[in-house]
Amino acid sequence: MDFDSLDWLRRNSPAWRLLRADHAALVLSFLGRIFVEENIRSISATELTTRLEDELFALNERFGEGTYPRTAKAYLDEWAQPDVGWLRKYYPPGSDQVHFDATPAVERALAWVQSLRARSFVGTESRLNIALELLRQMAFGAETDPEVRLAELRQRRAELDAEIARVSAGEVDLLDPAAQRDRYQQFVATARGLLGDFREVEANFRTLDRELRERIATWDGSKGELLDEVVGNRNDIAESDQGRSFHAFYDFLLSPRRQQEFSDLLARVQSLEAIGEPDPRMRSVHYDWLDAAERTQATVRLLSEQLRRFLDDQVWLENRRVMDILRSVEVHALALRDQPTGDLGHEIDGTAPHIVLPMERPLYQIRAKQLLDSDPDVDADPAEVDVSALFEQVHVDPTRLREAVRAALSGGTQVSLPELLTMHPLEQGLAELVTYLSLDNDSTFELVFDERRQEHVRWHDADGRQRKAILPAVAFVRRSPLPGR
């Protein structure tokens, strides 16, 4: 970063402003405990004021009266000022009480301060493995040559086969305690970082929505162009890199199988002796992720509803302007009513408009319902019922059936379904009959259904039993001369 960028951040960044504040320790310790350690995403002003009053009382008792002379409400109002930007002050939907939430600047400043603490153990192997794995995913994920992808997959399969062979022979490679602590430390840092990322994603969505509202407020084009602009921007938000990444992560959280897998793996890791005392926040970190993701989703839904109401207000203002123009026309017409018209006239295209009434449309005709008897045989023994037919799949070749229809139409312009089945009996039962009824995309013939008449179609199944189907009269009608005739 160059000098100008750093100087701008020093003067405008809320996180940098927090680190330079005289009471930065109070802000970071109090807001970090409430909004980061306890993962509270929204808290009422009354509860937050009470907890800050207790914190100020304890600090004044410890360091002397007057160390923090202002009231808790005054501190919170100052931290929520737009030029300070450490708290977001808002009214939740359906509530008339002020609520607070921390801004991403608090988490950024707290993360930087935590990185200043000396660490007794600094692991590097796990981060190197993550870096190599990310490079491998990017390199081969962008590869378009199938041979290169296959070569990589075969190499990975060979490595897995070799590892399987070693384990089968009793050679099991175990992670030493240092490697386990290294990976657990990296996991904890990543898990905590994700919670902070959700708050920043939510803030970015609010920024995009605010920019969109500014564009709507200053729009001077037509309403259609405005709607195209609004819909396009909302799609841009959902289809942006951040939006796609968030929705992919949210889909992962909603998968019961992956949640169960994560819970099982987390329980096994937390019980390892090598990691010592596990982080208590990690026991339910995936539920914290889910709560934070759901809050981000709720924010996006709320912004969409507010944007819709904002557009409705714009439409109402436009309708009011139209009414004002009409009222002005009426006033001018009344003022000119008594004046001579002279040769005033106007030509129109016709004496009456062309109107199509909704009641001119034909009414819907209810099709005859066919009864289906699906009652089981009560006298049959359930243990002797053969259910193998439920798992058998029958493939009917529609090409063969089309050729049969074309052959039947070679001597005439149409043929009914019973006549066709007389010439070509059903070989695959009901599945073949249904396929005949779906041959409606052929260029040489078309299906004509007559709902007023019914026909009976009979065939024998594989066991020799006769089957019967009752269906509307069906005929195959030739559209054009058959090819070659």
Tab-separated table of C-alpha atoms in Angstrom:
chain	number	residue	atom	x	y	z
A	1	MET	CA	0.000	0.000	0.000
A	2	ASP	CA	1.263	3.481	-0.847
A	3	PHE	CA	1.390	6.543	1.396
A	4	ASP	CA	-1.871	8.075	0.153
A	5	SER	CA	-3.862	4.880	0.761
A	6	LEU	CA	-2.492	4.508	4.293
A	7	ASP	CA	-3.107	8.155	5.086
A	8	TRP	CA	-6.719	7.885	3.861
A	9	LEU	CA	-7.273	4.784	6.010
A	10	ARG	CA	-5.765	6.522	9.031
A	11	ARG	CA	-8.239	9.391	8.669
A	12	ASN	CA	-11.366	7.459	7.574
A	13	SER	CA	-11.190	3.828	8.733
A	14	PRO	CA	-13.407	3.146	11.811
A	15	ALA	CA	-11.094	0.293	12.855
A	16	TRP	CA	-8.024	2.548	12.788
A	17	ARG	CA	-10.018	5.237	14.623
A	18	LEU	CA	-10.862	2.693	17.315
A	19	LEU	CA	-7.216	1.731	17.820
A	20	ARG	CA	-6.297	5.413	18.239
A	21	ALA	CA	-9.109	6.149	20.717
A	22	ASP	CA	-8.213	7.057	24.335
A	23	HIS	CA	-10.665	4.459	25.679
A	24	ALA	CA	-9.875	1.767	23.070
A	25	ALA	CA	-9.349	-0.844	25.793
A	26	LEU	CA	-12.903	-0.281	27.092
A	27	VAL	CA	-14.447	-0.450	23.618
A	28	LEU	CA	-12.540	-3.552	22.517
A	29	SER	CA	-12.978	-5.478	25.766
A	30	PHE	CA	-16.676	-4.675	26.204
A	31	LEU	CA	-17.864	-4.903	22.580
A	32	GLY	CA	-15.579	-7.875	21.916
A	33	ARG	CA	-17.056	-9.824	24.816
A	34	ILE	CA	-20.662	-9.022	23.873
A	35	PHE	CA	-20.634	-9.278	20.085
A	36	VAL	CA	-17.643	-11.566	19.390
A	37	GLU	CA	-17.132	-13.920	22.309
A	38	GLU	CA	-20.882	-14.325	23.017
A	39	ASN	CA	-21.710	-14.003	19.287
A	40	ILE	CA	-24.687	-11.690	19.929
A	41	ARG	CA	-25.934	-10.241	16.651
A	42	SER	CA	-28.627	-7.938	18.034
A	43	ILE	CA	-29.179	-6.618	21.548
A	44	SER	CA	-31.660	-4.080	22.879
A	45	ALA	CA	-30.449	-0.690	24.022
A	46	THR	CA	-31.794	-1.301	27.531
A	47	GLU	CA	-29.848	-4.529	28.038
A	48	LEU	CA	-26.652	-3.200	26.489
A	49	THR	CA	-26.835	-0.017	28.608
A	50	THR	CA	-27.287	-2.075	31.772
A	51	ARG	CA	-24.296	-4.278	30.998
A	52	LEU	CA	-22.118	-1.262	30.171
A	53	GLU	CA	-23.149	0.441	33.411
A	54	ASP	CA	-21.950	-2.610	35.343
A	55	GLU	CA	-18.694	-2.563	33.379
A	56	LEU	CA	-18.117	1.161	34.043
A	57	PHE	CA	-18.896	0.750	37.745
A	58	ALA	CA	-16.357	-2.067	38.071
A	59	LEU	CA	-13.661	-0.112	36.202
A	60	ASN	CA	-14.248	3.066	38.249
A	61	GLU	CA	-14.057	1.025	41.450
A	62	ARG	CA	-10.798	-0.507	40.266
A	63	PHE	CA	-8.982	2.511	38.805
A	64	GLY	CA	-10.605	5.326	40.753
A	65	GLU	CA	-13.730	7.396	40.466
A	66	GLY	CA	-13.781	9.542	37.329
A	67	THR	CA	-11.774	7.209	35.126
A	68	TYR	CA	-14.844	6.885	32.938
A	69	PRO	CA	-17.040	9.813	34.012
A	70	ARG	CA	-19.749	9.667	31.335
A	71	THR	CA	-22.923	7.586	31.471
A	72	ALA	CA	-23.315	4.309	29.632
A	73	LYS	CA	-25.961	5.771	27.319
A	74	ALA	CA	-23.628	8.630	26.357
A	75	TYR	CA	-20.848	6.200	25.465
A	76	LEU	CA	-23.181	4.048	23.352
A	77	ASP	CA	-24.596	7.054	21.510
A	78	GLU	CA	-21.066	8.232	20.750
A	79	TRP	CA	-19.946	4.810	19.491
A	80	ALA	CA	-22.995	4.664	17.190
A	81	GLN	CA	-22.335	8.058	15.555
A	82	PRO	CA	-21.800	7.825	11.757
A	83	ASP	CA	-18.402	9.524	12.030
A	84	VAL	CA	-17.330	6.942	14.653
A	85	GLY	CA	-18.868	3.771	13.209
A	86	TRP	CA	-18.315	1.165	15.952
A	87	LEU	CA	-21.973	0.300	16.595
A	88	ARG	CA	-24.986	0.104	14.309
A	89	LYS	CA	-28.101	1.592	15.888
A	90	TYR	CA	-31.413	0.538	14.349
A	91	TYR	CA	-35.031	-0.488	14.946
A	92	PRO	CA	-35.801	-4.165	14.160
A	93	PRO	CA	-39.000	-4.893	12.191
A	94	GLY	CA	-42.043	-4.876	14.436
A	95	SER	CA	-40.212	-3.292	17.386
A	96	ASP	CA	-40.180	0.269	18.693
A	97	GLN	CA	-37.089	-0.247	20.860
A	98	VAL	CA	-33.595	0.656	19.692
A	99	HIS	CA	-31.185	-2.247	19.146
A	100	PHE	CA	-27.417	-2.337	18.639
A	101	ASP	CA	-25.038	-4.491	16.649
A	102	ALA	CA	-21.275	-4.243	16.237
A	103	THR	CA	-19.809	-3.172	12.910
A	104	PRO	CA	-17.082	-5.125	11.064
A	105	ALA	CA	-14.599	-2.450	12.193
A	106	VAL	CA	-14.778	-3.766	15.775
A	107	GLU	CA	-13.916	-7.308	14.683
A	108	ARG	CA	-11.062	-6.081	12.470
A	109	ALA	CA	-9.528	-4.042	15.284
A	110	LEU	CA	-9.997	-6.858	17.804
A	111	ALA	CA	-8.401	-9.409	15.459
A	112	TRP	CA	-5.376	-7.164	14.961
A	113	VAL	CA	-4.979	-6.609	18.714
A	114	GLN	CA	-5.246	-10.350	19.385
A	115	SER	CA	-2.508	-10.991	16.830
A	116	LEU	CA	-0.133	-8.868	18.952
A	117	ARG	CA	-0.211	-11.341	21.841
A	118	ALA	CA	2.743	-13.709	22.127
A	119	ARG	CA	1.921	-17.313	21.249
A	120	SER	CA	3.589	-20.232	22.965
A	121	PHE	CA	3.044	-22.429	19.924
A	122	VAL	CA	3.092	-21.236	16.312
A	123	GLY	CA	2.176	-23.897	13.780
A	124	THR	CA	3.216	-23.586	10.152
A	125	GLU	CA	2.752	-27.086	8.706
A	126	SER	CA	-1.047	-26.939	8.558
A	127	ARG	CA	-1.040	-23.575	6.785
A	128	LEU	CA	1.475	-24.902	4.269
A	129	ASN	CA	-0.792	-27.891	3.598
A	130	ILE	CA	-3.771	-25.561	3.157
A	131	ALA	CA	-1.787	-23.357	0.762
A	132	LEU	CA	-0.725	-26.357	-1.336
A	133	GLU	CA	-4.262	-27.750	-1.403
A	134	LEU	CA	-5.694	-24.399	-2.494
A	135	LEU	CA	-3.105	-24.118	-5.271
A	136	ARG	CA	-3.925	-27.646	-6.420
A	137	GLN	CA	-7.668	-26.932	-6.475
A	138	MET	CA	-7.215	-23.711	-8.444
A	139	ALA	CA	-4.702	-25.158	-10.904
A	140	PHE	CA	-6.642	-28.302	-11.764
A	141	GLY	CA	-10.075	-26.719	-11.277
A	142	ALA	CA	-9.307	-24.328	-14.144
A	143	GLU	CA	-7.759	-27.019	-16.378
A	144	THR	CA	-9.777	-27.639	-19.563
A	145	ASP	CA	-7.703	-30.518	-20.940
A	146	PRO	CA	-9.363	-33.828	-19.925
A	147	GLU	CA	-6.079	-35.728	-20.188
A	148	VAL	CA	-4.404	-33.489	-17.619
A	149	ARG	CA	-7.353	-33.893	-15.252
A	150	LEU	CA	-7.312	-37.658	-15.698
A	151	ALA	CA	-3.565	-37.810	-15.058
A	152	GLU	CA	-4.023	-35.914	-11.781
A	153	LEU	CA	-6.919	-38.169	-10.711
A	154	ARG	CA	-4.917	-41.302	-11.509
A	155	GLN	CA	-1.983	-39.998	-9.469
A	156	ARG	CA	-4.242	-39.300	-6.493
A	157	ARG	CA	-5.790	-42.759	-6.869
A	158	ALA	CA	-2.312	-44.331	-6.888
A	159	GLU	CA	-1.417	-42.450	-3.707
A	160	LEU	CA	-4.635	-43.651	-2.048
A	161	ASP	CA	-3.986	-47.227	-3.141
A	162	ALA	CA	-0.459	-47.061	-1.729
A	163	GLU	CA	-1.778	-45.683	1.588
A	164	ILE	CA	-4.449	-48.401	1.716
A	165	ALA	CA	-1.757	-51.020	1.163
A	166	ARG	CA	0.399	-49.619	3.985
A	167	VAL	CA	-2.525	-49.531	6.406
A	168	SER	CA	-3.532	-53.062	5.429
A	169	ALA	CA	0.017	-54.158	6.209
A	170	GLY	CA	-0.180	-52.545	9.654
A	171	GLU	CA	1.858	-49.428	8.849
A	172	VAL	CA	-0.357	-46.634	10.200
A	173	ASP	CA	1.026	-43.074	10.082
A	174	LEU	CA	-0.221	-41.053	13.064
A	175	LEU	CA	-0.077	-37.310	13.551
A	176	ASP	CA	2.241	-36.376	16.390
A	177	PRO	CA	0.886	-34.078	19.162
A	178	ALA	CA	2.580	-31.017	17.632
A	179	ALA	CA	0.883	-31.587	14.273
A	180	GLN	CA	-2.475	-32.074	15.994
A	181	ARG	CA	-2.130	-28.820	17.974
A	182	ASP	CA	-1.030	-27.036	14.798
A	183	ARG	CA	-4.113	-28.123	12.887
A	184	TYR	CA	-6.462	-27.432	15.788
A	185	GLN	CA	-5.043	-23.932	16.157
A	186	GLN	CA	-5.644	-23.310	12.450
A	187	PHE	CA	-9.188	-24.682	12.715
A	188	VAL	CA	-10.045	-22.402	15.655
A	189	ALA	CA	-8.713	-19.338	13.830
A	190	THR	CA	-10.664	-20.189	10.682
A	191	ALA	CA	-13.884	-20.908	12.609
A	192	ARG	CA	-13.696	-17.615	14.513
A	193	GLY	CA	-12.851	-15.743	11.326
A	194	LEU	CA	-15.985	-17.062	9.633
A	195	LEU	CA	-18.208	-15.527	12.314
A	196	GLY	CA	-16.599	-12.162	11.669
A	197	ASP	CA	-16.968	-12.596	7.913
A	198	PHE	CA	-20.736	-12.976	8.249
A	199	ARG	CA	-21.013	-9.554	9.896
A	200	GLU	CA	-18.929	-8.031	7.104
A	201	VAL	CA	-21.012	-9.758	4.405
A	202	GLU	CA	-24.169	-8.339	5.992
A	203	ALA	CA	-22.610	-4.850	6.043
A	204	ASN	CA	-21.626	-5.183	2.369
A	205	PHE	CA	-25.193	-6.128	1.449
A	206	ARG	CA	-26.422	-3.011	3.239
A	207	THR	CA	-23.912	-0.884	1.342
A	208	LEU	CA	-25.061	-2.291	-2.002
A	209	ASP	CA	-28.682	-1.660	-1.051
A	210	ARG	CA	-27.886	1.935	-0.018
A	211	GLU	CA	-26.168	2.619	-3.353
A	212	LEU	CA	-29.185	1.217	-5.175
A	213	ARG	CA	-31.556	3.477	-3.229
A	214	GLU	CA	-29.433	6.499	-4.082
A	215	ARG	CA	-29.666	5.638	-7.754
A	216	ILE	CA	-33.461	5.273	-7.511
A	217	ALA	CA	-33.820	8.598	-5.689
A	218	THR	CA	-31.876	10.445	-8.389
A	219	TRP	CA	-33.391	8.578	-11.349
A	220	ASP	CA	-34.726	10.804	-14.135
A	221	GLY	CA	-35.609	8.182	-16.776
A	222	SER	CA	-38.746	6.150	-17.406
A	223	LYS	CA	-40.330	3.725	-14.964
A	224	GLY	CA	-39.537	0.719	-17.188
A	225	GLU	CA	-35.859	1.619	-17.339
A	226	LEU	CA	-35.872	2.089	-13.560
A	227	LEU	CA	-37.339	-1.388	-12.991
A	228	ASP	CA	-34.768	-2.907	-15.366
A	229	GLU	CA	-32.043	-1.154	-13.416
A	230	VAL	CA	-33.423	-2.309	-10.043
A	231	VAL	CA	-33.883	-5.938	-11.086
A	232	GLY	CA	-30.473	-6.006	-12.697
A	233	ASN	CA	-28.788	-4.654	-9.576
A	234	ARG	CA	-30.586	-7.121	-7.312
A	235	ASN	CA	-29.460	-9.952	-9.586
A	236	ASP	CA	-25.947	-8.528	-9.555
A	237	ILE	CA	-25.961	-8.694	-5.750
A	238	ALA	CA	-27.092	-12.348	-5.747
A	239	GLU	CA	-24.784	-13.339	-8.632
A	240	SER	CA	-21.718	-11.476	-7.366
A	241	ASP	CA	-18.686	-13.444	-6.171
A	242	GLN	CA	-19.585	-12.631	-2.572
A	243	GLY	CA	-23.230	-13.590	-3.083
A	244	ARG	CA	-22.434	-16.940	-4.736
A	245	SER	CA	-19.840	-17.788	-2.084
A	246	PHE	CA	-22.281	-16.946	0.726
A	247	HIS	CA	-25.122	-19.010	-0.773
A	248	ALA	CA	-22.774	-21.981	-1.328
A	249	PHE	CA	-21.708	-21.811	2.327
A	250	TYR	CA	-25.346	-21.446	3.449
A	251	ASP	CA	-26.343	-24.510	1.403
A	252	PHE	CA	-23.565	-26.440	3.153
A	253	LEU	CA	-24.916	-25.413	6.554
A	254	LEU	CA	-28.439	-26.532	5.620
A	255	SER	CA	-27.310	-30.031	4.613
A	256	PRO	CA	-28.242	-32.468	7.440
A	257	ARG	CA	-25.670	-35.008	6.238
A	258	ARG	CA	-22.820	-32.496	6.329
A	259	GLN	CA	-23.956	-31.088	9.658
A	260	GLN	CA	-23.882	-34.569	11.166
A	261	GLU	CA	-20.474	-35.268	9.634
A	262	PHE	CA	-19.124	-31.985	11.007
A	263	SER	CA	-20.542	-32.677	14.479
A	264	ASP	CA	-19.026	-36.167	14.589
A	265	LEU	CA	-15.603	-34.964	13.453
A	266	LEU	CA	-15.672	-32.042	15.882
A	267	ALA	CA	-16.551	-34.310	18.815
A	268	ARG	CA	-13.671	-36.660	17.952
A	269	VAL	CA	-11.173	-33.799	17.660
A	270	GLN	CA	-12.317	-32.144	20.891
A	271	SER	CA	-11.638	-35.397	22.743
A	272	LEU	CA	-7.993	-35.679	21.583
A	273	GLU	CA	-5.483	-35.442	24.424
A	274	ALA	CA	-2.848	-33.722	22.266
A	275	ILE	CA	-4.816	-30.480	21.916
A	276	GLY	CA	-5.127	-30.047	25.684
A	277	GLU	CA	-8.033	-27.938	26.875
A	278	PRO	CA	-10.285	-27.422	23.821
A	279	ASP	CA	-11.802	-24.069	22.989
A	280	PRO	CA	-15.323	-24.061	24.529
A	281	ARG	CA	-16.655	-21.939	21.660
A	282	MET	CA	-15.837	-24.713	19.174
A	283	ARG	CA	-18.353	-27.165	20.642
A	284	SER	CA	-21.234	-25.369	18.971
A	285	VAL	CA	-19.462	-23.233	16.381
A	286	HIS	CA	-21.468	-24.710	13.480
A	287	TYR	CA	-24.690	-23.631	15.200
A	288	ASP	CA	-23.210	-20.135	15.618
A	289	TRP	CA	-22.444	-20.189	11.877
A	290	LEU	CA	-26.024	-21.173	11.136
A	291	ASP	CA	-27.450	-18.387	13.325
A	292	ALA	CA	-25.169	-15.806	11.737
A	293	ALA	CA	-25.973	-17.015	8.212
A	294	GLU	CA	-29.715	-16.982	8.916
A	295	ARG	CA	-29.429	-13.428	10.223
A	296	THR	CA	-27.620	-12.418	7.026
A	297	GLN	CA	-30.367	-14.074	4.954
A	298	ALA	CA	-33.018	-12.260	7.009
A	299	THR	CA	-31.212	-8.981	6.373
A	300	VAL	CA	-31.281	-9.580	2.614
A	301	ARG	CA	-35.015	-10.407	2.769
A	302	LEU	CA	-35.696	-7.284	4.835
A	303	LEU	CA	-33.748	-5.109	2.407
A	304	SER	CA	-35.744	-6.545	-0.492
A	305	GLU	CA	-39.053	-5.783	1.251
A	306	GLN	CA	-37.943	-2.247	2.090
A	307	LEU	CA	-36.831	-1.716	-1.493
A	308	ARG	CA	-40.232	-2.871	-2.763
A	309	ARG	CA	-42.010	-0.409	-0.452
A	310	PHE	CA	-39.617	2.301	-1.600
A	311	LEU	CA	-40.555	1.603	-5.225
A	312	ASP	CA	-44.239	1.616	-4.282
A	313	ASP	CA	-43.792	5.098	-2.840
A	314	GLN	CA	-42.140	6.216	-6.071
A	315	VAL	CA	-45.086	4.841	-8.072
A	316	TRP	CA	-47.544	6.602	-5.752
A	317	LEU	CA	-45.770	9.902	-6.329
A	318	GLU	CA	-45.923	9.372	-10.094
A	319	ASN	CA	-49.646	8.563	-9.907
A	320	ARG	CA	-50.231	11.690	-7.874
A	321	ARG	CA	-48.419	13.742	-10.514
A	322	VAL	CA	-50.664	12.202	-13.200
A	323	MET	CA	-53.751	13.146	-11.187
A	324	ASP	CA	-52.462	16.704	-10.805
A	325	ILE	CA	-52.009	16.938	-14.588
A	326	LEU	CA	-55.537	15.619	-15.191
A	327	ARG	CA	-56.952	18.093	-12.687
A	328	SER	CA	-55.106	20.888	-14.467
A	329	VAL	CA	-56.594	19.782	-17.807
A	330	GLU	CA	-60.081	19.820	-16.288
A	331	VAL	CA	-59.579	23.317	-14.861
A	332	HIS	CA	-58.386	24.642	-18.236
A	333	ALA	CA	-61.310	22.927	-20.019
A	334	LEU	CA	-63.820	24.575	-17.685
A	335	ALA	CA	-62.136	27.939	-18.229
A	336	LEU	CA	-62.485	27.550	-22.029
A	337	ARG	CA	-65.992	26.131	-21.938
A	338	ASP	CA	-67.804	29.381	-22.779
A	339	GLN	CA	-65.387	30.530	-25.471
A	340	PRO	CA	-66.323	30.031	-29.162
A	341	THR	CA	-64.721	26.970	-30.663
A	342	GLY	CA	-64.750	28.105	-34.303
A	343	ASP	CA	-63.316	25.439	-36.566
A	344	LEU	CA	-61.759	23.559	-33.696
A	345	GLY	CA	-61.761	19.820	-34.436
A	346	HIS	CA	-59.746	16.648	-34.311
A	347	GLU	CA	-59.668	13.499	-36.399
A	348	ILE	CA	-59.846	10.063	-34.814
A	349	ASP	CA	-59.143	6.636	-36.293
A	350	GLY	CA	-62.563	5.140	-35.521
A	351	THR	CA	-65.882	5.775	-33.873
A	352	ALA	CA	-65.624	2.908	-31.427
A	353	PRO	CA	-62.731	1.078	-29.792
A	354	HIS	CA	-62.090	-2.619	-30.350
A	355	ILE	CA	-62.852	-4.327	-27.049
A	356	VAL	CA	-62.350	-7.985	-26.188
A	357	LEU	CA	-64.352	-8.933	-23.102
A	358	PRO	CA	-63.109	-11.672	-20.755
A	359	MET	CA	-66.537	-13.361	-20.843
A	360	GLU	CA	-66.136	-13.939	-24.588
A	361	ARG	CA	-63.606	-16.647	-23.911
A	362	PRO	CA	-64.906	-20.249	-24.001
A	363	LEU	CA	-65.553	-21.900	-20.673
A	364	TYR	CA	-63.335	-24.624	-19.348
A	365	GLN	CA	-64.552	-28.153	-20.098
A	366	ILE	CA	-64.006	-30.694	-17.373
A	367	ARG	CA	-62.434	-33.889	-18.608
A	368	ALA	CA	-63.905	-37.201	-17.617
A	369	LYS	CA	-62.100	-38.719	-14.654
A	370	GLN	CA	-61.029	-42.351	-14.875
A	371	LEU	CA	-61.463	-44.489	-11.774
A	372	LEU	CA	-58.391	-46.307	-10.516
A	373	ASP	CA	-58.952	-49.260	-8.208
A	374	SER	CA	-55.820	-49.474	-6.058
A	375	ASP	CA	-57.325	-51.444	-3.145
A	376	PRO	CA	-55.105	-54.417	-2.246
A	377	ASP	CA	-56.356	-57.979	-2.154
A	378	VAL	CA	-57.352	-58.396	1.485
A	379	ASP	CA	-57.342	-62.195	1.205
A	380	ALA	CA	-53.744	-62.392	0.035
A	381	ASP	CA	-50.992	-63.176	2.477
A	382	PRO	CA	-48.653	-60.135	2.802
A	383	ALA	CA	-45.648	-62.442	3.036
A	384	GLU	CA	-46.519	-64.033	-0.338
A	385	VAL	CA	-47.025	-60.786	-2.243
A	386	ASP	CA	-44.416	-60.440	-4.985
A	387	VAL	CA	-43.095	-56.864	-5.047
A	388	SER	CA	-40.284	-57.484	-7.518
A	389	ALA	CA	-42.311	-55.789	-10.256
A	390	LEU	CA	-42.002	-52.507	-8.381
A	391	PHE	CA	-38.261	-52.516	-8.966
A	392	GLU	CA	-38.334	-53.539	-12.642
A	393	GLN	CA	-37.882	-50.786	-15.177
A	394	VAL	CA	-39.228	-51.181	-18.694
A	395	HIS	CA	-37.810	-49.159	-21.580
A	396	VAL	CA	-40.072	-48.699	-24.565
A	397	ASP	CA	-38.422	-47.607	-27.810
A	398	PRO	CA	-40.574	-44.790	-29.261
A	399	THR	CA	-38.828	-45.127	-32.645
A	400	ARG	CA	-40.270	-48.612	-33.087
A	401	LEU	CA	-43.752	-47.338	-32.253
A	402	ARG	CA	-43.478	-44.426	-34.698
A	403	GLU	CA	-42.497	-46.818	-37.465
A	404	ALA	CA	-45.560	-48.941	-36.644
A	405	VAL	CA	-47.811	-45.860	-36.887
A	406	ARG	CA	-46.260	-44.795	-40.201
A	407	ALA	CA	-46.718	-48.311	-41.586
A	408	ALA	CA	-50.389	-48.314	-40.551
A	409	LEU	CA	-50.900	-44.893	-42.185
A	410	SER	CA	-49.337	-45.981	-45.462
A	411	GLY	CA	-52.750	-47.140	-46.719
A	412	GLY	CA	-54.931	-44.296	-45.405
A	413	THR	CA	-55.069	-40.899	-43.764
A	414	GLN	CA	-55.843	-42.035	-40.235
A	415	VAL	CA	-55.939	-45.109	-38.046
A	416	SER	CA	-57.519	-45.585	-34.625
A	417	LEU	CA	-55.602	-46.924	-31.656
A	418	PRO	CA	-57.524	-50.249	-31.450
A	419	GLU	CA	-56.909	-50.853	-35.171
A	420	LEU	CA	-53.227	-50.108	-34.725
A	421	LEU	CA	-52.975	-52.492	-31.750
A	422	THR	CA	-54.720	-55.181	-33.791
A	423	MET	CA	-51.944	-54.957	-36.384
A	424	HIS	CA	-49.195	-54.495	-33.776
A	425	PRO	CA	-50.221	-56.035	-30.432
A	426	LEU	CA	-48.732	-54.623	-27.239
A	427	GLU	CA	-45.522	-56.371	-26.244
A	428	GLN	CA	-44.633	-54.352	-23.159
A	429	GLY	CA	-48.054	-53.789	-21.666
A	430	LEU	CA	-49.159	-50.519	-20.114
A	431	ALA	CA	-45.775	-48.821	-20.610
A	432	GLU	CA	-46.017	-49.347	-24.389
A	433	LEU	CA	-49.627	-48.081	-24.411
A	434	VAL	CA	-48.610	-44.874	-22.578
A	435	THR	CA	-45.754	-44.370	-25.047
A	436	TYR	CA	-48.220	-44.586	-27.941
A	437	LEU	CA	-50.247	-41.801	-26.307
A	438	SER	CA	-47.148	-39.580	-25.990
A	439	LEU	CA	-46.131	-39.671	-29.684
A	440	ASP	CA	-47.196	-36.078	-30.246
A	441	ASN	CA	-43.967	-34.552	-31.566
A	442	ASP	CA	-43.814	-36.334	-34.914
A	443	SER	CA	-43.805	-34.333	-38.160
A	444	THR	CA	-45.730	-36.931	-40.184
A	445	PHE	CA	-48.737	-37.570	-37.968
A	446	GLU	CA	-50.582	-36.176	-34.962
A	447	LEU	CA	-52.741	-37.581	-32.151
A	448	VAL	CA	-56.435	-36.680	-31.985
A	449	PHE	CA	-58.362	-37.325	-28.754
A	450	ASP	CA	-62.159	-37.503	-28.603
A	451	GLU	CA	-63.266	-37.074	-25.007
A	452	ARG	CA	-66.913	-37.798	-25.908
A	453	ARG	CA	-66.232	-41.449	-26.791
A	454	GLN	CA	-64.463	-44.178	-24.903
A	455	GLU	CA	-62.516	-47.183	-26.144
A	456	HIS	CA	-61.433	-50.410	-24.455
A	457	VAL	CA	-57.900	-51.638	-25.061
A	458	ARG	CA	-56.989	-55.200	-24.046
A	459	TRP	CA	-53.672	-57.033	-23.844
A	460	HIS	CA	-52.015	-59.923	-21.986
A	461	ASP	CA	-49.240	-59.368	-19.474
A	462	ALA	CA	-46.160	-61.546	-18.929
A	463	ASP	CA	-48.144	-63.951	-16.697
A	464	GLY	CA	-50.799	-64.482	-19.367
A	465	ARG	CA	-53.482	-62.498	-17.565
A	466	GLN	CA	-55.695	-60.243	-19.644
A	467	ARG	CA	-55.594	-56.525	-18.889
A	468	LYS	CA	-58.006	-53.810	-19.980
A	469	ALA	CA	-57.688	-50.031	-20.151
A	470	ILE	CA	-60.559	-47.573	-20.661
A	471	LEU	CA	-59.486	-44.341	-22.334
A	472	PRO	CA	-60.873	-41.651	-24.676
A	473	ALA	CA	-61.027	-42.453	-28.383
A	474	VAL	CA	-57.593	-41.920	-29.936
A	475	ALA	CA	-56.692	-41.718	-33.615
A	476	PHE	CA	-53.433	-41.107	-35.481
A	477	VAL	CA	-53.982	-38.671	-38.380
A	478	ARG	CA	-51.429	-38.165	-41.106
A	479	ARG	CA	-50.183	-34.571	-41.451
A	480	SER	CA	-48.341	-34.767	-44.779
A	481	PRO	CA	-47.407	-37.441	-47.316
A	482	LEU	CA	-44.994	-39.929	-45.879
A	483	PRO	CA	-41.359	-39.608	-47.056
A	484	GLY	CA	-40.741	-41.427	-50.316
A	485	ARG	CA	-44.476	-41.666	-51.240
